[in-house]
PDB file of C-alpha atoms in Angstrom:
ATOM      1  CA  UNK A   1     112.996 109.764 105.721  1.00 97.00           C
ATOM      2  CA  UNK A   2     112.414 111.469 101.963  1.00 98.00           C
ATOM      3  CA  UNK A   3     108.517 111.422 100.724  1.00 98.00           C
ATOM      4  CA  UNK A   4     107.159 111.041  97.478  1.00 98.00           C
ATOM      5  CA  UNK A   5     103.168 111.950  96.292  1.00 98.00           C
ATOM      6  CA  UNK A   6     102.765 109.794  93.483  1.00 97.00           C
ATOM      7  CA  UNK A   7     100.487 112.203  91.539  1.00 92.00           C
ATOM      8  CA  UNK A   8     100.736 110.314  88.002  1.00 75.00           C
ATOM      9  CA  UNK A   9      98.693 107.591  86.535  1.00 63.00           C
ATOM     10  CA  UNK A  10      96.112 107.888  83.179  1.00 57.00           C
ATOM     11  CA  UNK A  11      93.504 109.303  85.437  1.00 61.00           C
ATOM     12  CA  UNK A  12      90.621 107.356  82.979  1.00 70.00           C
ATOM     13  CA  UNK A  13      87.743 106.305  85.465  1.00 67.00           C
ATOM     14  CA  UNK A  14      87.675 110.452  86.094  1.00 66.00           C
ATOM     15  CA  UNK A  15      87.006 111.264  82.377  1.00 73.00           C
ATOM     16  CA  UNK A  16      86.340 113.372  81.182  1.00 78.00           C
ATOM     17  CA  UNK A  17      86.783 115.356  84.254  1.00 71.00           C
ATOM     18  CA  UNK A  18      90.644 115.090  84.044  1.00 68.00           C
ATOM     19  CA  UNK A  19      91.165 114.982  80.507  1.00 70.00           C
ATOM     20  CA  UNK A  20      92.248 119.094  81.541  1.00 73.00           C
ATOM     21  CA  UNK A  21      93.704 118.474  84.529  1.00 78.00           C
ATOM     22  CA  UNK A  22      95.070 116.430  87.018  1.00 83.00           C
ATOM     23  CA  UNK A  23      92.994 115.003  89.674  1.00 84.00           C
ATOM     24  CA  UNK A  24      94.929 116.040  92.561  1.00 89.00           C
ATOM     25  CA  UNK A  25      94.457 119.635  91.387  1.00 90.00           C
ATOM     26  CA  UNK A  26      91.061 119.344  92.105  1.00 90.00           C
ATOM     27  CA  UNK A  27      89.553 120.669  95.070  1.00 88.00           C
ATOM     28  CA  UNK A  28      87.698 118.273  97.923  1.00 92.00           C
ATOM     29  CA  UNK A  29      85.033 120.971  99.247  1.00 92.00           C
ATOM     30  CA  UNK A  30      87.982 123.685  99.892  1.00 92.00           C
ATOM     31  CA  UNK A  31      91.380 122.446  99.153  1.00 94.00           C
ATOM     32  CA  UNK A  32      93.365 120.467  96.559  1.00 94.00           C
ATOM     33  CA  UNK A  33      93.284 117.085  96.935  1.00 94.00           C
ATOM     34  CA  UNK A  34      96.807 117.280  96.849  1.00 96.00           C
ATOM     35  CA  UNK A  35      96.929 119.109 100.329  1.00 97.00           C
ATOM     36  CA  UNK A  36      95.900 115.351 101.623  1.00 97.00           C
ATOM     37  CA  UNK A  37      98.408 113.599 100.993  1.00 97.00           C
ATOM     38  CA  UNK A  38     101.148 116.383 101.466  1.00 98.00           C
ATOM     39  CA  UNK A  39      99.895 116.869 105.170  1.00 97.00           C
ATOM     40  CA  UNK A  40     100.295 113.015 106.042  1.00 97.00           C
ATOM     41  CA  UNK A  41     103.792 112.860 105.488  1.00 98.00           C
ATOM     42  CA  UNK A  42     104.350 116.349 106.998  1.00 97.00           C
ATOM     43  CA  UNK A  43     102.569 114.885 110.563  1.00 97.00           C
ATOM     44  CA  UNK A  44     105.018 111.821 109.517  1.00 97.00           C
ATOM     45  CA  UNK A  45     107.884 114.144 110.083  1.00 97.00           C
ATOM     46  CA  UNK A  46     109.031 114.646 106.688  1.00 98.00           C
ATOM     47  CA  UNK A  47     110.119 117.975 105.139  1.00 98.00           C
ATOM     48  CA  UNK A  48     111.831 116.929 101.838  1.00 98.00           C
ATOM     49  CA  UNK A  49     109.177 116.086 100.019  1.00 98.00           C
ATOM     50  CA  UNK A  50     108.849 115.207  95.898  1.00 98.00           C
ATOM     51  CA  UNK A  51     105.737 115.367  93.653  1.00 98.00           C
ATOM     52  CA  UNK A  52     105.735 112.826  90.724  1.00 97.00           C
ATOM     53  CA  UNK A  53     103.206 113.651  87.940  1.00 94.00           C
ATOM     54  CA  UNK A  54     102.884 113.775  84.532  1.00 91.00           C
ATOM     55  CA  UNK A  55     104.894 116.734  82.212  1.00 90.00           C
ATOM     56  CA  UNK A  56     101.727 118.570  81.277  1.00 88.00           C
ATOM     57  CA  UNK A  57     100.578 118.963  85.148  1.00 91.00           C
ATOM     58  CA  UNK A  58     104.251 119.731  86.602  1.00 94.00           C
ATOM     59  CA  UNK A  59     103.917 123.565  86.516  1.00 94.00           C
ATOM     60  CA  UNK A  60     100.573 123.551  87.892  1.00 94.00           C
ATOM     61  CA  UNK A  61     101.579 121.580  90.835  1.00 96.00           C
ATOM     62  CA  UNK A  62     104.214 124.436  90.972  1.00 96.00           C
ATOM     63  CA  UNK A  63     102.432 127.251  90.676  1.00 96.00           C
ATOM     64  CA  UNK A  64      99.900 125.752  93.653  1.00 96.00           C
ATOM     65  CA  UNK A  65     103.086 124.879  96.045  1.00 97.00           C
ATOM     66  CA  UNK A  66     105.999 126.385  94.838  1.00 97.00           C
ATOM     67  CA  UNK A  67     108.874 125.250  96.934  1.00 97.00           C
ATOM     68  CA  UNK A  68     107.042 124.536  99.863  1.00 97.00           C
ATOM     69  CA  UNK A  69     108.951 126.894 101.803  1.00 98.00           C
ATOM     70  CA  UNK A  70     105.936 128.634 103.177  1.00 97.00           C
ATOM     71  CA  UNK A  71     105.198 125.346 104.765  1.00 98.00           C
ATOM     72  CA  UNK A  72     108.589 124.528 106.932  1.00 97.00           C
ATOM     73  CA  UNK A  73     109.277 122.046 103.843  1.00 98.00           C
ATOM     74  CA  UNK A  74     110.972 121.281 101.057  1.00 98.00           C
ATOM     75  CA  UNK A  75     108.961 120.672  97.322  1.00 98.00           C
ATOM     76  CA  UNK A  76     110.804 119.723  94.390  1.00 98.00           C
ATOM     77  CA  UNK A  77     108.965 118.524  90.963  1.00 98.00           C
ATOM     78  CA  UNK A  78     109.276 115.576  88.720  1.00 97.00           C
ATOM     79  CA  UNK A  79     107.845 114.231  85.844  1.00 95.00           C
ATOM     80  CA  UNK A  80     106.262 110.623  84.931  1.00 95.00           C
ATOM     81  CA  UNK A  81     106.614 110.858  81.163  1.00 91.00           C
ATOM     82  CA  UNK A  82     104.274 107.610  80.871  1.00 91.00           C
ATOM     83  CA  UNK A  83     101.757 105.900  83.116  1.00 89.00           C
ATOM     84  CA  UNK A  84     104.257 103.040  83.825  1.00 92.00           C
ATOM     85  CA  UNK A  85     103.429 101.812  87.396  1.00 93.00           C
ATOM     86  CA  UNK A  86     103.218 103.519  90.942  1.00 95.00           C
ATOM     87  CA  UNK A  87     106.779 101.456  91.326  1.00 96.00           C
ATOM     88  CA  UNK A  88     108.561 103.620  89.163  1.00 97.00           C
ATOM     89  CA  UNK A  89     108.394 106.577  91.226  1.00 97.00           C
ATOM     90  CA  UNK A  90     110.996 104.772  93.087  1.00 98.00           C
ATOM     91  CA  UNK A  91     113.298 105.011  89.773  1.00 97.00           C
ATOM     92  CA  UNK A  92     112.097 108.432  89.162  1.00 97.00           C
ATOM     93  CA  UNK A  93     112.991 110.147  92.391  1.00 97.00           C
ATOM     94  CA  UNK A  94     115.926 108.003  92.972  1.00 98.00           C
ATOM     95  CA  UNK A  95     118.401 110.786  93.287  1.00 97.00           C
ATOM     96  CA  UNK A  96     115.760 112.692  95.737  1.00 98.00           C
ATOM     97  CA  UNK A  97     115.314 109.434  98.404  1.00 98.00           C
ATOM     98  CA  UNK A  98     119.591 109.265  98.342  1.00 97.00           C
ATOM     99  CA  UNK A  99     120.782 107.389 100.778  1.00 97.00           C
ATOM    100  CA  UNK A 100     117.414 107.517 103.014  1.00 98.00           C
ATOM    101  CA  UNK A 101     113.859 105.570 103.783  1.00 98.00           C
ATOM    102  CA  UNK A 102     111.172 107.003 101.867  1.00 98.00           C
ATOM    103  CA  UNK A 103     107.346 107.246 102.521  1.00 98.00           C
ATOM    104  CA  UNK A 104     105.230 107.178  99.323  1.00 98.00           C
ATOM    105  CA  UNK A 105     101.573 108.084  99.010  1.00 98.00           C
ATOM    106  CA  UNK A 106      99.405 107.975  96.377  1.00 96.00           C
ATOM    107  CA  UNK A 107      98.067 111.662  95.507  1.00 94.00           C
ATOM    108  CA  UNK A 108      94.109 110.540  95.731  1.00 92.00           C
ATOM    109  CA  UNK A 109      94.180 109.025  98.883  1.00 94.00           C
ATOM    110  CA  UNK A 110      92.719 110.681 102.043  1.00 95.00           C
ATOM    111  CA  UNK A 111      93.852 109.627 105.931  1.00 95.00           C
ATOM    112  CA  UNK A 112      91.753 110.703 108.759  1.00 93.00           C
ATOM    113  CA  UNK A 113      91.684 109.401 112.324  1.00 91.00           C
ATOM    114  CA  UNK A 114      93.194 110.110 115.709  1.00 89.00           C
ATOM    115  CA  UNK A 115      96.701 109.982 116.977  1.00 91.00           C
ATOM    116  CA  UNK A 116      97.730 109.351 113.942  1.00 94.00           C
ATOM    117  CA  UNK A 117     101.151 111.678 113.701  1.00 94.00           C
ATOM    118  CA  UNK A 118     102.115 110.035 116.454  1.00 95.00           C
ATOM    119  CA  UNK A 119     101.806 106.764 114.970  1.00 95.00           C
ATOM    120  CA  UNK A 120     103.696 107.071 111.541  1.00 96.00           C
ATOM    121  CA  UNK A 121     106.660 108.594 113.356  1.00 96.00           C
ATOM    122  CA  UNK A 122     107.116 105.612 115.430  1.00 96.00           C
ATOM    123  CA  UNK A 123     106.444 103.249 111.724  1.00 97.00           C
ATOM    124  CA  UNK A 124     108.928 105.406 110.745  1.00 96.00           C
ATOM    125  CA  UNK A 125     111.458 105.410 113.226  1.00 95.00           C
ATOM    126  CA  UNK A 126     110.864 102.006 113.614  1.00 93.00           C
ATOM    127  CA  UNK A 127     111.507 100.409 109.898  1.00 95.00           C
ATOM    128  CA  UNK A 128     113.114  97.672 108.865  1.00 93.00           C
ATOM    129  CA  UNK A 129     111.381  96.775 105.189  1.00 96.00           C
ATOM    130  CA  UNK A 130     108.717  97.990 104.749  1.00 97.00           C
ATOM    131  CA  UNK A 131     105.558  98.744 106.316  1.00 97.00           C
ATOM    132  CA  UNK A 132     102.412  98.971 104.157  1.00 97.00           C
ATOM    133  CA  UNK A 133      98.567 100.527 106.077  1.00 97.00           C
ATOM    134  CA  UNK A 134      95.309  99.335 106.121  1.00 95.00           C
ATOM    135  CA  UNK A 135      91.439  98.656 107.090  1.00 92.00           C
ATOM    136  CA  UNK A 136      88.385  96.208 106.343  1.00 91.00           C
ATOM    137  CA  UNK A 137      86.607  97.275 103.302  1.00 90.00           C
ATOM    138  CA  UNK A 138      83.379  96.134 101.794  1.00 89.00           C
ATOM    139  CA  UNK A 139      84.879  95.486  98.120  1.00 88.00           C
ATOM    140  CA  UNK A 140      88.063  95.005  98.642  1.00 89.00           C
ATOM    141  CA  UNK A 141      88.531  93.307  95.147  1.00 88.00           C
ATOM    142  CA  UNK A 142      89.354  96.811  94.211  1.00 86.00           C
ATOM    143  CA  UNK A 143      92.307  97.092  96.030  1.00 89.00           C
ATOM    144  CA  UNK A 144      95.311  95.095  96.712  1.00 90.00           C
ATOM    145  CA  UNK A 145      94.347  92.909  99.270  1.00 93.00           C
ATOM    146  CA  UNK A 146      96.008  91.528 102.601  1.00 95.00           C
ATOM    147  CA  UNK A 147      96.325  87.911 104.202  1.00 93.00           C
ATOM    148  CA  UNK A 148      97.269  87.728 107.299  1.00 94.00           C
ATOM    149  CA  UNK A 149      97.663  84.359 109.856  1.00 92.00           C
ATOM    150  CA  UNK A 150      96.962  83.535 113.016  1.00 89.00           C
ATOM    151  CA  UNK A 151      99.471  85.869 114.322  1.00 88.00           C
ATOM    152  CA  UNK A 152      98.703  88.599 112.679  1.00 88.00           C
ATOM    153  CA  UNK A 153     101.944  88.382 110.090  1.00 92.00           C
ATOM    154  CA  UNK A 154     101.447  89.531 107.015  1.00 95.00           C
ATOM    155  CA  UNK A 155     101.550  86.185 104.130  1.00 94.00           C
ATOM    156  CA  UNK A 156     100.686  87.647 101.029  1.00 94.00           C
ATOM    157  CA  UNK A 157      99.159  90.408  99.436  1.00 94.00           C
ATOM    158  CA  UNK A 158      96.736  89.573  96.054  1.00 91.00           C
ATOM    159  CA  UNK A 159      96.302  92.963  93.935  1.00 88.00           C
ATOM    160  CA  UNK A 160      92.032  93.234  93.107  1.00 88.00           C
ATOM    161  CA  UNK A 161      91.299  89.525  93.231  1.00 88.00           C
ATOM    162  CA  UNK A 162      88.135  87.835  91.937  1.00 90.00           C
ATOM    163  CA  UNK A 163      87.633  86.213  95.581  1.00 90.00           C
ATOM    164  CA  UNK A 164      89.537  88.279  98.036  1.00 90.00           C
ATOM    165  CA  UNK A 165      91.273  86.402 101.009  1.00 92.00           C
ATOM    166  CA  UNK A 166      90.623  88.997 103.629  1.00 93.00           C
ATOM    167  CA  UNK A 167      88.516  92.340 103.591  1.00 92.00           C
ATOM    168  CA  UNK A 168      91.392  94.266 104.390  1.00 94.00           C
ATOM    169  CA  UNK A 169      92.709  96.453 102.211  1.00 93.00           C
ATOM    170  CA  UNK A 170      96.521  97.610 101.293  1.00 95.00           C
ATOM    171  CA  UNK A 171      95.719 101.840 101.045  1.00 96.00           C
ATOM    172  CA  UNK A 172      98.284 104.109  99.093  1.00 95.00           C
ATOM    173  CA  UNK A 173     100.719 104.782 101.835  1.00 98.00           C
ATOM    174  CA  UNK A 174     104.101 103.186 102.202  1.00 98.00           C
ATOM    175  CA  UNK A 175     107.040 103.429 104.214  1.00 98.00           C
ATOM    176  CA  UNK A 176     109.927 101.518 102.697  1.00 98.00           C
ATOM    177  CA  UNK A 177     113.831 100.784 103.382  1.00 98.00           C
ATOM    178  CA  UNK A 178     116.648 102.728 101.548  1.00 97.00           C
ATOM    179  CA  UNK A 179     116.922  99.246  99.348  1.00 97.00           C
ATOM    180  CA  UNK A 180     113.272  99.791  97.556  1.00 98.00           C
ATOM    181  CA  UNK A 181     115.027 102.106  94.958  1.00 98.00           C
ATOM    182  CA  UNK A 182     116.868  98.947  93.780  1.00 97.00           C
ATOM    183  CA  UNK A 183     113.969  96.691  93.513  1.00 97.00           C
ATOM    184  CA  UNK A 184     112.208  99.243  91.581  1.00 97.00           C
ATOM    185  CA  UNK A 185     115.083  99.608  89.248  1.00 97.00           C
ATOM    186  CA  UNK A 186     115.315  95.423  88.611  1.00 96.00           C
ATOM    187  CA  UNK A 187     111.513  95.454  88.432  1.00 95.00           C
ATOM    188  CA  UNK A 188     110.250  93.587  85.491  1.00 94.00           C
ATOM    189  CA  UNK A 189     106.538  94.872  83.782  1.00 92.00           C
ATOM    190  CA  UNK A 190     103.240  93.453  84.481  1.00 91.00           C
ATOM    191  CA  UNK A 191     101.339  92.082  81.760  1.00 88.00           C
ATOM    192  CA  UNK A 192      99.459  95.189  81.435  1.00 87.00           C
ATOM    193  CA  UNK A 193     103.358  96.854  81.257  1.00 87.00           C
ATOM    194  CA  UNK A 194     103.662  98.519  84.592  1.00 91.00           C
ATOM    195  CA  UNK A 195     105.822  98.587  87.427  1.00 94.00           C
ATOM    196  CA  UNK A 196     103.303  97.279  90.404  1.00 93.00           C
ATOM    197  CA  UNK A 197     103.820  98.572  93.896  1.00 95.00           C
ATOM    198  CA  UNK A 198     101.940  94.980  94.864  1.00 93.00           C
ATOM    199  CA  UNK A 199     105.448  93.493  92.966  1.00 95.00           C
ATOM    200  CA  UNK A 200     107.448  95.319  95.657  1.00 96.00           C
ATOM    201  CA  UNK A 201     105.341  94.419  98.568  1.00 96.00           C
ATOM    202  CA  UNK A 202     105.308  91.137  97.695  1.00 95.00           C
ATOM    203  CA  UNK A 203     109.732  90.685  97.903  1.00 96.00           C
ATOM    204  CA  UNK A 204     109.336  92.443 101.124  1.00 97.00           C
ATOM    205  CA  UNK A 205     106.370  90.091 102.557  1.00 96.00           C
ATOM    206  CA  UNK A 206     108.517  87.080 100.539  1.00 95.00           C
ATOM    207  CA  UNK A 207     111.692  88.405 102.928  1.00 95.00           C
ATOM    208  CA  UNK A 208     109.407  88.373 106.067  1.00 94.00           C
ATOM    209  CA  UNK A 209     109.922  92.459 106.441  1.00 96.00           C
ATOM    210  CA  UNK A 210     106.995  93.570 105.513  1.00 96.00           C
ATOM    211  CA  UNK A 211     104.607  95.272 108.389  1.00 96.00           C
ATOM    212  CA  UNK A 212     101.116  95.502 107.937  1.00 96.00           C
ATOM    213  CA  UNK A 213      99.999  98.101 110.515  1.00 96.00           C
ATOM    214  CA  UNK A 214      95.417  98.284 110.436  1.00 93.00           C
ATOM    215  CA  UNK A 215      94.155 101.510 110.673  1.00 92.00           C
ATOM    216  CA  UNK A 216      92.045 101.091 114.115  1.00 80.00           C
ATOM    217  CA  UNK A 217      88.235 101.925 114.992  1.00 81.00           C
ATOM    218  CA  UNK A 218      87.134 105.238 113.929  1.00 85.00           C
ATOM    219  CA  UNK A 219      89.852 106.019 111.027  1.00 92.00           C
ATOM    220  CA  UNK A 220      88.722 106.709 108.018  1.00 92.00           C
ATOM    221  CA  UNK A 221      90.651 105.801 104.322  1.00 93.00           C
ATOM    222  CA  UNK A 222      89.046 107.291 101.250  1.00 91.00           C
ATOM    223  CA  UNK A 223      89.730 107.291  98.001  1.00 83.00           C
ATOM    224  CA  UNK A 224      88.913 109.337  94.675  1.00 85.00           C
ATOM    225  CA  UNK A 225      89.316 106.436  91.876  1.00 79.00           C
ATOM    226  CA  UNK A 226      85.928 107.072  90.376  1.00 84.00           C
ATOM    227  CA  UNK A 227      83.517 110.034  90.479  1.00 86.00           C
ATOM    228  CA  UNK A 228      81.284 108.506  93.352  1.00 87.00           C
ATOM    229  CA  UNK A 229      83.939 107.658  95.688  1.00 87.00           C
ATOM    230  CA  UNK A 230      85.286 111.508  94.988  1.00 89.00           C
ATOM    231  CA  UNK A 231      82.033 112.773  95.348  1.00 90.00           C
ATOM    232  CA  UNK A 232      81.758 111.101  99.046  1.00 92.00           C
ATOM    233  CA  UNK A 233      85.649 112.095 100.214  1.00 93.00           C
ATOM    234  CA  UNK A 234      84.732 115.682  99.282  1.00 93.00           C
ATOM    235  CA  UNK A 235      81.318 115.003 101.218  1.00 95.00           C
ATOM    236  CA  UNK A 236      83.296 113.995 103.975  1.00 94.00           C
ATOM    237  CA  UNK A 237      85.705 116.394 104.071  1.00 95.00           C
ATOM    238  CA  UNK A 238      82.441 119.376 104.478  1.00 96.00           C
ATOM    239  CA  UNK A 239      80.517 117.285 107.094  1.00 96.00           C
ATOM    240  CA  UNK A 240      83.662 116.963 109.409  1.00 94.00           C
ATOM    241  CA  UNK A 241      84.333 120.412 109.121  1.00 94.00           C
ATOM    242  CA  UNK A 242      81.454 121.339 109.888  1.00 94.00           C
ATOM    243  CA  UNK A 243      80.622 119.864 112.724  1.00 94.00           C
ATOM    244  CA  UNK A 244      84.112 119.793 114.326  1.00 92.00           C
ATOM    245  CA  UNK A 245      84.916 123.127 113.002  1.00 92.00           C
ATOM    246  CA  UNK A 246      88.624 121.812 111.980  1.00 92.00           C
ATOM    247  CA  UNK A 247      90.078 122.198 108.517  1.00 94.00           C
ATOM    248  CA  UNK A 248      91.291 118.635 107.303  1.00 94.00           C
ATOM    249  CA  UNK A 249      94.137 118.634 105.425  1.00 95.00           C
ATOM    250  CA  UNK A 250      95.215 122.141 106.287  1.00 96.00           C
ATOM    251  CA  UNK A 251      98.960 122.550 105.540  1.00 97.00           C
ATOM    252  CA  UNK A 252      99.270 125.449 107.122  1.00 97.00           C
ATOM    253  CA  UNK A 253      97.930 124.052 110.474  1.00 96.00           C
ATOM    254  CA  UNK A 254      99.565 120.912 110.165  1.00 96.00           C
ATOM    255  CA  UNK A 255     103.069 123.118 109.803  1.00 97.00           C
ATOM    256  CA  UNK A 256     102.562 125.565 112.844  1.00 96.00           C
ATOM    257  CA  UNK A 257     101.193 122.135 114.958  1.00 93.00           C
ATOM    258  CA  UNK A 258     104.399 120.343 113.722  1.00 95.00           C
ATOM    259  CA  UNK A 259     106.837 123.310 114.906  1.00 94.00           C
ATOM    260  CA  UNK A 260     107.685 123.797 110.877  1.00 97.00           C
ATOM    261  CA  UNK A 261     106.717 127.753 111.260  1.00 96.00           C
ATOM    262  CA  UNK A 262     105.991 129.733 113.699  1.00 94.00           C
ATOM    263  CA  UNK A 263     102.407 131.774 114.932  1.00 95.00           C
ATOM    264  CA  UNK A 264     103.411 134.902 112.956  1.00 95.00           C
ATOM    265  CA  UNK A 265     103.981 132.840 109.481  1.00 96.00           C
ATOM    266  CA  UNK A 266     101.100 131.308 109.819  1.00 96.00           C
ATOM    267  CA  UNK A 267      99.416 134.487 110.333  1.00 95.00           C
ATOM    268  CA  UNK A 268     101.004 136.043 107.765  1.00 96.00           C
ATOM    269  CA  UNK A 269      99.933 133.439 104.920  1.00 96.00           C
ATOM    270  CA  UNK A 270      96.350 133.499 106.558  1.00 96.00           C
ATOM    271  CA  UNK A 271      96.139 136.918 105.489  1.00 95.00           C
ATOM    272  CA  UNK A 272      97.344 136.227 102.050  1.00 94.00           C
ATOM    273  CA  UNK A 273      94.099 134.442 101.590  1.00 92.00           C
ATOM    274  CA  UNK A 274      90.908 136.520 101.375  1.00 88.00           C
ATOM    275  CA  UNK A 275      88.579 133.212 102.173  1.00 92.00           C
ATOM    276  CA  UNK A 276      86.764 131.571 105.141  1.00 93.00           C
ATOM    277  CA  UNK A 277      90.094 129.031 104.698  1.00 95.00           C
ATOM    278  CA  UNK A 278      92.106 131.971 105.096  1.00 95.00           C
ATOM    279  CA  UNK A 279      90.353 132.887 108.233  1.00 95.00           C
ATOM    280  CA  UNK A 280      90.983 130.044 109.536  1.00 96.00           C
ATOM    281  CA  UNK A 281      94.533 129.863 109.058  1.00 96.00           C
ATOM    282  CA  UNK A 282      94.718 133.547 110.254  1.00 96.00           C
ATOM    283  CA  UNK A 283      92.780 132.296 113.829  1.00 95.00           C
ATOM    284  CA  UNK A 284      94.782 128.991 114.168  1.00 93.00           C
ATOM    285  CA  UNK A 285      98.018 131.602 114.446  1.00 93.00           C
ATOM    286  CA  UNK A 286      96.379 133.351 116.948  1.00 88.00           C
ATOM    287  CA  UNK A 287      95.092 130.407 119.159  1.00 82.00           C
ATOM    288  CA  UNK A 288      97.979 127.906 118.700  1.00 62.00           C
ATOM    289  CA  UNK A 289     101.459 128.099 120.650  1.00 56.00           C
ATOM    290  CA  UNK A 290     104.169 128.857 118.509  1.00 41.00           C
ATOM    291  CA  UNK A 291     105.608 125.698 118.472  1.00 41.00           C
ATOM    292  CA  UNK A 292     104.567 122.139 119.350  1.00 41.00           C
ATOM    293  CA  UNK A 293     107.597 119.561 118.889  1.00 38.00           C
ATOM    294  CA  UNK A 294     106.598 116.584 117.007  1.00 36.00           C
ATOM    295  CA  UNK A 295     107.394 114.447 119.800  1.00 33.00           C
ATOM    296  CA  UNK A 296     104.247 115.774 121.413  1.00 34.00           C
ATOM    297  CA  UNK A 297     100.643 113.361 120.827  1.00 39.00           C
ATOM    298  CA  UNK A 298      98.234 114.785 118.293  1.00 45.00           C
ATOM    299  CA  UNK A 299      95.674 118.066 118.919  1.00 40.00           C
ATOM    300  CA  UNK A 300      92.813 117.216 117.014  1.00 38.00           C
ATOM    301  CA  UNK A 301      94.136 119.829 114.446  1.00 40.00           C
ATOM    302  CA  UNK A 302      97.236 117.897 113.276  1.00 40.00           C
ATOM    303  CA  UNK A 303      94.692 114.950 111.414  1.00 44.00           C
ATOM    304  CA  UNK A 304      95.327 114.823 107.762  1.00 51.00           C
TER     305      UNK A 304
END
């Protein structure tokens, strides 16, 4: 399975904080957002991994990143030259998902709850569609929103409805058959001109292959849409660290825990880092075994 961070988008509800810079540049209490997203599909098992942004924020990403190689992983670059749908990232890095599944996630969303590595590999290694993630809400008119029956099958998904059919809502992570880069290439617009992820749900709940998988007790899904709900992630972010004294979100945790590096890389890039983050990295290398397979359940480090 390929991954994509969708990292593009107009960014408006955040101005004029990101009228100079993207978003997902930004740091939630002591990392780039970005690291959020990044680390779920790393404890998903995937280490080819492309970020899709707009041309101005592209060397920035870079500079942060680089190839990833410091992580166990693979980062390559490319750009949205127009805020033209979440779908079109499918178009965009059709030459990077190949012949392969593909996990997308939307670069503003943070996952955090137990045993959950162990959970998207199985979604993973289990696909046949697609399989779409989410929780109750208490206004889930801003999201797309999920119906399911009796059964618990997913029948349709409404995106930000007046009168919502369910509370639960359909957060920015997808995992999606080899075929989604062809219905995002015969995609037609919205009325507001974009390429809607909700369109390509929708064929796969209209096909009856579309998994809707609820994030259980205890897991949390934030956003960073507008500058409350970023304020609160970030909020979240310090009071879990904190009190559990684990780094959310920390990629190079997340690669020694994943058997991507080994202890002495992961000391070695601790040290790189004159910071309480990069004290942390450097203890995790000396705590940690030098390789946990991914087979293996979750530590409480691995959470995104």
């Amino acid at each position: 399975m390929k991954g994509i961070v969708f990292a593009g988008g107009s960014e408006t509800r955040l101005h004029p904080i990101t009228q100079a810079v993207s978003k997902q540049l930004l740091p939630l209490y002591d990392k780039p957002m970005i690291y959020h997203p990044i680390s779920v599909l790393m404890l998903a098992g995937i280490r080819d991994i492309l970020v899709v942004s707009p041309p101005g924020d592209l060397p920035w990403f870079e500079r942060l990143l680089g190839d990833g190689d410091q992580f166990g992983i693979s980062l390559s670059y490319a750009q949205q030259s127009r805020p033209n749908g979440i779908a079109e990232a499918f178009v965009i890095g059709a030459e990077h998902i190949g012949g392969d599944s593909v996990a997308l996630i939307l670069g503003d969303n943070l996952f955090h709850g137990p045993g959950f590595s162990p959970l998207l590999r199985r979604k993973a290694a289990q696909l046949d569609g697609c399989v779409l993630f989410g929780r109750p809400v208490d206004d889930p008119g801003r999201y797309g929103v999920a119906e399911l029956d009796h059964t618990g099958r997913l029948v349709s998904i409404e995106e930000k409805p007046a009168v919502p059919r369910s509370d639960l809502a359909v957060t920015g992570l997808y995992f999606y058959a080899n075929d989604v880069v062809d219905l995002a290439k015969n995609l037609a617009p919205s009325q507001r001109g974009e390429l809607e992820i909700t369109d390509i749900n929708t064929t796969y709940v209209e096909r009856g292959t579309a998994e809707f998988v609820q994030l259980g007790r205890g897991f949390a899904w934030l956003d960073t849409a507008t500058p409350d709900s970023f304020l609160e992630a970030a909020q979240y972010v310090q009071v879990l660290e904190h009190r559990t004294g684990v780094r959310i979100g920390c990629l190079e945790e997340v690669a020694l825990r994943m058997g991507f590096i080994d202890a002495e890389a992961c000391r070695e890039l601790g040290e790189r880092m004159r910071s309480p983050y990069g004290g942390y990295v450097t203890a995790i290398a000396g705590t940690a075994p030098t390789r946990i397979q991914a087979a293996t359940s979750d530590p409480p480090q691995t959470r995104p």
